[in-house]
Amino acid sequence: MLNMENIYDIIIVGAGPAGLTAALYARRAGKTVLLIEKESFGGQIVLSPLVENYPLTQPASGVELVDKLVTLVTSLGADIEVDNVVSVKKIDDGMLAVKTEYSSFTGRSLIIATGLKHRKLGLEGEEKFIGKGISFCAVCDGSFFKNMDVAVVGGGNTAVQDAIYLSKICRKVYLIHRRDRFRAEKRVADGLNVCPNVELLLNSKVIALHGDNHIESITVQSTIDDSSIRELNISGLFAAVGQEPNNAAFGELIALDDTGFAVADESCTTRQPNIFVAGDCRTKTVRQLVTAGADGGVAAIAASEYLDSLAGNA
Ligand code: NAP
């Protein structure tokens, strides 16, 4: 039998901008809310030293922004658990059993807002060098490489921002991108023009990692001419080659697209009427802070309407 005291109206998985905004809207709609986060609050945005593309009166760091949102959400009465969701199953009366590594919870509805995880380079030996030279976060780990030579791989906003950030700390930064033009926005890429210690290696890819206990050098090959190969002695390699969704725990209940993103309609509702999805983990074209927050609000409103319809309040 279900213990009614442990049942939440809405269980939200993931406390990035989408999950936090969903919690804000859900509490304002008077729903009981449990927010489950496996690591740290805020998701990717906490890595941004300055958020300038969010409609705030003043730009703020990602951490400042998230701190304010967490304070707001907890002050409104959302419960928070730090734990990893391992499975979700349908149980009696349309309820959902959410199993975490250390506990289990019951929800009348679920909002998945699990964001993305860093994509790996896919190179032999990569795993052994993670934390031993390979990093996925320049802001977190850049200071370990003060006055050293490092490389950044990727051509998006993250890679370019990482290279610019590291150029202020490191002696030399190689920015290695597989094409001849950046995916990064022009305004972001223009920042490289004032970084004399950043060397661009365009049309290039890393093909091998070398070192014993720590990365010591990499082999870089031209993507145009296979025979053009360069060895770079570096102490750190920052992989900024995009992200992948974290939806494995939900794949049996909801539809995932070919690349693992959760499929939902415009109201963020999945094929299950009581499971909603918000933010970067869903199939969509624009993944930005502002669209993650918007999804959170939309999903919470849809979940609240679903709950109200059950209660006959719609
Ligand atoms: P991204 O835009 O997906 O860029 C990933 C980059 O990595 C691309 O240049 C891609 O190359 C390259 N790449 C992918 N797989 C690779 C592989 N196996 N080997 C080598 N290179 C590979 O990822 P992101 O830069 O992390 O950005 C993610 C999202 O966050 C984007 O929407 C971005 O605009 C947003 N963002 C915004 C800001 C901001 O301040 N506004 C800051 C950071 C991120 P190709 O270009 O050839 O595909």
Coordinates of C-alpha atoms and ligand atoms in Angstrom, one line a residue:
M1 CA 0.0 0.0 0.0
L2 CA 1.2 3.5 -0.8
N3 CA 2.3 5.7 2.1
M4 CA 0.3 8.9 1.2
E5 CA 2.7 11.1 3.2
N6 CA 5.6 10.3 0.9
I7 CA 3.7 11.2 -2.3
Y8 CA 4.6 14.3 -4.2
D9 CA 2.5 16.0 -6.7
I10 CA 5.5 16.7 -8.9
I11 CA 8.9 15.1 -8.8
I12 CA 11.5 17.0 -10.8
V13 CA 14.7 15.3 -11.8
G14 CA 17.6 17.8 -12.3
A15 CA 18.2 21.1 -10.7
G16 CA 19.6 23.1 -13.6
P17 CA 17.8 26.2 -14.9
A18 CA 14.9 24.1 -16.3
G19 CA 14.4 22.0 -13.2
L20 CA 14.7 25.0 -10.8
T21 CA 12.2 27.1 -12.9
A22 CA 9.8 24.1 -13.0
A23 CA 10.0 23.9 -9.2
L24 CA 9.3 27.7 -8.9
Y25 CA 6.2 27.5 -11.1
A26 CA 5.0 24.2 -9.5
R27 CA 5.2 25.7 -6.0
R28 CA 3.5 28.9 -7.1
A29 CA 0.7 26.6 -8.4
G30 CA 0.4 25.1 -4.9
K31 CA 1.8 21.7 -5.8
T32 CA 4.0 19.6 -3.5
V33 CA 7.4 19.3 -5.1
L34 CA 10.5 17.2 -4.7
L35 CA 13.6 18.3 -6.7
I36 CA 16.2 15.5 -7.1
E37 CA 19.7 16.5 -8.2
K38 CA 22.5 14.0 -8.6
E39 CA 25.5 16.4 -8.3
S40 CA 25.4 20.1 -7.9
F41 CA 22.7 22.7 -8.5
G42 CA 22.7 24.8 -11.7
G43 CA 23.9 22.4 -14.3
Q44 CA 26.1 23.8 -17.1
I45 CA 25.3 27.4 -16.4
V46 CA 27.4 27.5 -13.3
L47 CA 30.5 27.1 -15.6
S48 CA 29.7 30.5 -17.2
P49 CA 31.7 33.3 -15.6
L50 CA 29.4 35.9 -17.0
V51 CA 25.9 35.4 -18.4
E52 CA 25.2 38.2 -20.8
N53 CA 22.4 36.7 -22.9
Y54 CA 19.7 36.3 -20.3
P55 CA 17.1 39.1 -19.8
L56 CA 18.4 40.4 -16.4
T57 CA 18.8 44.0 -15.4
Q58 CA 22.5 43.3 -14.8
P59 CA 24.7 40.5 -16.2
A60 CA 25.5 38.0 -13.5
S61 CA 27.8 34.9 -13.1
G62 CA 26.1 31.6 -13.6
V63 CA 26.8 30.8 -9.9
E64 CA 25.1 34.0 -8.7
L65 CA 22.1 33.3 -10.9
V66 CA 21.7 29.8 -9.7
D67 CA 22.2 30.7 -6.0
K68 CA 19.3 33.2 -6.3
L69 CA 17.1 30.6 -8.0
V70 CA 17.9 27.9 -5.4
T71 CA 17.1 30.3 -2.5
L72 CA 13.8 31.3 -4.1
V73 CA 12.8 27.7 -4.8
T74 CA 13.6 26.5 -1.3
S75 CA 11.9 29.5 0.3
L76 CA 8.8 28.5 -1.6
G77 CA 8.9 25.1 0.1
A78 CA 10.2 22.7 -2.5
D79 CA 11.9 19.6 -1.0
I80 CA 15.4 18.8 -2.3
E81 CA 17.3 15.5 -2.4
V82 CA 20.8 15.0 -3.7
D83 CA 20.8 11.6 -5.2
N84 CA 20.9 9.8 -8.6
V85 CA 17.7 8.6 -10.2
V86 CA 18.2 5.1 -11.5
S87 CA 14.7 4.1 -12.6
V88 CA 11.1 5.3 -12.9
K89 CA 8.2 2.8 -13.0
K90 CA 4.4 3.2 -13.3
I91 CA 2.6 1.8 -10.3
D92 CA -0.9 1.9 -8.9
D93 CA -3.4 4.6 -9.7
G94 CA -1.1 6.2 -12.3
M95 CA 1.5 7.0 -9.7
L96 CA 5.2 6.8 -10.6
A97 CA 7.8 5.1 -8.4
V98 CA 11.1 7.0 -8.6
K99 CA 14.1 4.9 -7.5
T100 CA 17.3 6.6 -6.6
E101 CA 20.6 5.1 -5.5
Y102 CA 19.8 5.6 -1.8
S103 CA 16.1 5.9 -1.6
S104 CA 12.7 5.8 -3.4
F105 CA 9.9 8.3 -3.9
T106 CA 6.4 8.4 -5.3
G107 CA 5.1 11.1 -7.6
R108 CA 1.8 11.8 -9.2
S109 CA 3.8 13.3 -12.0
L110 CA 7.4 13.7 -13.1
I111 CA 9.3 16.5 -14.8
I112 CA 12.6 15.3 -16.4
A113 CA 15.1 18.1 -16.5
T114 CA 18.4 16.2 -16.6
G115 CA 20.3 18.4 -19.0
L116 CA 23.3 17.1 -20.8
K117 CA 26.6 15.4 -19.9
H118 CA 30.0 16.2 -21.6
R119 CA 30.7 14.3 -24.8
K120 CA 34.0 12.5 -24.8
L121 CA 36.6 12.7 -27.5
G122 CA 36.4 9.0 -28.2
L123 CA 40.2 8.5 -28.1
E124 CA 42.1 5.4 -26.9
G125 CA 43.3 6.0 -23.3
E126 CA 40.9 8.9 -22.7
E127 CA 39.3 7.4 -19.6
K128 CA 42.7 7.0 -17.8
F129 CA 43.6 10.6 -18.4
I130 CA 40.3 12.1 -17.2
G131 CA 41.4 14.1 -14.1
K132 CA 45.0 13.5 -15.1
G133 CA 45.3 16.1 -17.7
I134 CA 41.9 15.8 -19.5
S135 CA 39.3 18.1 -18.2
F136 CA 35.8 19.1 -19.4
C137 CA 35.7 22.4 -17.5
A138 CA 38.2 25.2 -18.0
V139 CA 36.7 27.4 -15.3
C140 CA 36.9 24.5 -12.7
D141 CA 40.3 23.2 -13.6
G142 CA 42.2 26.0 -15.5
S143 CA 44.1 27.1 -12.4
F144 CA 45.8 23.7 -12.2
F145 CA 47.6 24.6 -15.5
K146 CA 49.0 28.0 -14.5
N147 CA 51.9 29.0 -16.9
M148 CA 51.7 25.6 -18.7
D149 CA 50.8 24.7 -22.3
V150 CA 47.3 23.3 -22.8
A151 CA 45.0 22.5 -25.7
V152 CA 41.3 22.9 -26.2
V153 CA 39.3 20.7 -28.6
G154 CA 36.1 22.0 -30.2
G155 CA 34.8 24.9 -32.2
G156 CA 31.6 25.9 -30.4
N157 CA 31.0 28.7 -27.9
T158 CA 32.3 26.6 -25.0
A159 CA 35.6 25.7 -26.7
V160 CA 36.3 29.3 -27.8
Q161 CA 35.3 30.7 -24.3
D162 CA 37.5 28.1 -22.7
A163 CA 40.5 29.0 -24.9
I164 CA 40.0 32.7 -24.1
Y165 CA 39.7 32.0 -20.4
L166 CA 42.7 29.7 -20.3
S167 CA 44.8 32.2 -22.3
K168 CA 44.8 34.4 -19.2
I169 CA 46.2 31.6 -17.0
C170 CA 48.3 29.4 -19.2
R171 CA 51.5 30.1 -21.2
K172 CA 50.1 28.8 -24.4
V173 CA 46.8 27.5 -25.6
Y174 CA 46.2 25.4 -28.8
L175 CA 42.6 25.6 -30.0
I176 CA 42.0 22.5 -32.2
H177 CA 38.9 22.4 -34.3
R178 CA 38.1 19.9 -37.0
R179 CA 36.7 22.4 -39.5
D180 CA 37.9 25.7 -41.0
R181 CA 35.3 27.8 -39.3
F182 CA 33.9 28.0 -35.8
R183 CA 30.5 27.0 -34.7
A184 CA 30.8 29.7 -32.0
E185 CA 28.9 32.9 -32.3
K186 CA 31.0 35.6 -34.1
R187 CA 30.9 37.9 -31.1
V188 CA 32.4 35.1 -28.9
A189 CA 34.9 34.0 -31.6
D190 CA 36.1 37.6 -32.0
G191 CA 37.4 37.5 -28.5
L192 CA 40.3 35.3 -29.8
N193 CA 41.7 38.3 -31.7
V194 CA 43.1 39.7 -28.5
C195 CA 44.6 36.5 -27.2
P196 CA 48.2 36.3 -28.7
N197 CA 49.0 33.1 -26.9
V198 CA 46.2 31.2 -28.5
E199 CA 47.3 29.2 -31.6
L200 CA 44.5 28.1 -33.8
L201 CA 44.8 24.6 -35.3
L202 CA 41.8 24.5 -37.7
N203 CA 41.0 21.5 -40.0
S204 CA 42.7 19.5 -37.3
K205 CA 41.9 16.6 -35.0
V206 CA 43.5 14.9 -32.1
I207 CA 44.3 11.3 -33.0
A208 CA 46.4 10.1 -30.0
L209 CA 47.0 10.8 -26.3
H210 CA 50.4 10.1 -24.7
G211 CA 51.7 10.0 -21.2
D212 CA 52.2 7.6 -18.3
N213 CA 50.2 8.8 -15.3
H214 CA 49.4 12.2 -16.7
I215 CA 48.9 13.5 -20.2
E216 CA 52.2 14.7 -21.7
S217 CA 51.6 15.1 -25.4
I218 CA 49.0 14.7 -28.1
T219 CA 49.2 13.8 -31.8
V220 CA 47.2 16.2 -34.0
Q221 CA 46.4 15.3 -37.6
S222 CA 45.1 17.5 -40.4
T223 CA 41.5 16.7 -41.5
I224 CA 42.5 17.7 -45.1
D225 CA 45.9 16.0 -45.5
D226 CA 46.3 12.8 -43.4
S227 CA 50.1 13.0 -43.7
S228 CA 50.2 16.3 -42.0
I229 CA 50.9 15.4 -38.4
R230 CA 52.1 17.4 -35.4
E231 CA 53.1 16.4 -31.9
L232 CA 52.2 18.9 -29.2
N233 CA 53.7 18.8 -25.7
I234 CA 50.9 19.8 -23.3
S235 CA 50.0 19.4 -19.7
G236 CA 46.2 19.7 -20.1
L237 CA 43.6 18.9 -22.7
F238 CA 40.2 20.5 -22.4
A239 CA 37.5 18.7 -24.3
A240 CA 34.7 21.0 -25.4
V241 CA 33.1 19.0 -28.1
G242 CA 29.5 19.3 -27.0
Q243 CA 27.1 17.4 -24.8
E244 CA 24.8 14.4 -24.7
P245 CA 21.5 13.9 -22.9
N246 CA 21.2 12.0 -19.6
N247 CA 17.9 10.2 -20.3
A248 CA 18.9 6.5 -19.9
A249 CA 16.8 6.0 -16.7
F250 CA 13.6 7.1 -18.5
G251 CA 14.0 5.3 -21.9
E252 CA 11.4 2.6 -21.1
L253 CA 8.6 5.0 -20.4
I254 CA 9.1 7.9 -22.8
A255 CA 10.2 8.2 -26.4
L256 CA 13.8 9.1 -27.0
D257 CA 15.0 10.2 -30.4
D258 CA 17.9 8.6 -32.3
T259 CA 20.5 10.6 -30.2
G260 CA 18.8 10.0 -26.9
F261 CA 16.9 13.3 -26.5
A262 CA 13.4 13.0 -25.0
V263 CA 10.6 13.6 -27.3
A264 CA 7.8 15.9 -26.1
D265 CA 5.1 18.2 -27.5
E266 CA 4.9 21.9 -27.3
S267 CA 3.6 21.7 -23.7
C268 CA 6.6 19.6 -22.8
T269 CA 4.4 16.5 -22.3
T270 CA 5.8 13.1 -23.3
R271 CA 3.8 10.1 -24.5
Q272 CA 3.0 9.5 -20.9
P273 CA 0.3 12.1 -19.7
N274 CA 2.0 12.5 -16.3
I275 CA 5.7 12.7 -17.5
F276 CA 7.0 16.0 -18.8
V277 CA 10.4 17.0 -20.0
A278 CA 12.2 20.4 -19.8
G279 CA 15.4 22.0 -21.0
D280 CA 18.4 20.7 -22.9
C281 CA 17.6 17.0 -22.4
R282 CA 14.6 17.2 -24.8
T283 CA 14.5 17.2 -28.6
K284 CA 14.6 20.9 -29.6
T285 CA 16.6 23.3 -31.8
V286 CA 17.7 26.0 -29.4
R287 CA 19.5 25.0 -26.2
Q288 CA 20.0 28.2 -24.2
L289 CA 19.5 29.4 -20.6
V290 CA 16.4 31.3 -21.6
T291 CA 14.8 28.3 -23.4
A292 CA 15.7 25.9 -20.5
G293 CA 13.9 28.3 -18.1
A294 CA 11.0 28.7 -20.5
D295 CA 10.6 24.9 -20.8
G296 CA 10.7 24.6 -17.0
G297 CA 7.7 27.0 -16.7
V298 CA 5.8 25.3 -19.5
A299 CA 6.4 21.8 -18.1
A300 CA 5.3 22.8 -14.6
I301 CA 2.1 24.5 -15.9
A302 CA 1.3 21.4 -18.0
A303 CA 2.0 19.1 -15.0
S304 CA -0.2 21.3 -12.7
E305 CA -3.0 21.3 -15.3
Y306 CA -2.8 17.5 -15.5
L307 CA -3.0 17.2 -11.7
D308 CA -5.9 19.6 -11.6
S309 CA -7.7 17.6 -14.2
L310 CA -7.4 14.5 -12.0
A311 CA -8.8 16.4 -9.1
G312 CA -11.6 17.8 -11.2
N313 CA -10.3 21.4 -10.8
A314 CA -9.4 22.0 -14.4
Ligands
NAP1 P1 28.5 22.7 -29.5 O1 27.9 24.1 -29.9 O2 27.7 21.5 -29.8 O3 29.9 22.6 -30.2 C1 30.6 21.4 -30.2 C2 31.9 21.6 -31.0 O4 32.7 20.4 -30.9 C3 31.6 21.8 -32.5 O5 32.4 22.8 -33.0 C4 31.9 20.4 -33.1 O6 32.4 20.5 -34.4 C5 32.9 19.9 -32.2 N1 32.9 18.4 -32.1 C6 31.9 17.6 -31.8 N2 32.3 16.3 -31.7 C7 33.6 16.3 -31.9 C8 34.6 15.3 -31.9 N3 34.3 14.0 -31.7 N4 35.9 15.7 -32.2 C9 36.2 17.0 -32.4 N5 35.3 18.0 -32.4 C10 34.0 17.7 -32.1 O7 28.8 22.6 -28.0 P2 29.1 23.8 -26.9 O8 30.2 24.7 -27.5 O9 29.4 23.1 -25.6 O10 27.8 24.6 -26.8 C11 26.6 23.9 -26.4 C12 25.4 24.9 -26.4 O11 25.6 25.9 -25.3 C13 25.3 25.7 -27.7 O12 24.0 26.0 -28.0 C14 26.0 27.0 -27.3 O13 25.6 28.1 -28.1 C15 25.6 27.2 -25.9 N6 26.6 28.0 -25.1 C16 26.4 29.3 -25.1 C17 27.3 30.1 -24.4 C18 27.1 31.6 -24.3 O14 27.8 32.3 -23.7 N7 26.1 32.1 -24.9 C19 28.5 29.6 -23.8 C20 28.7 28.2 -24.0 C21 27.7 27.4 -24.6 P3 31.5 21.0 -35.6 O15 31.4 22.5 -35.5 O16 32.4 20.6 -36.8 O17 30.3 20.2 -35.5

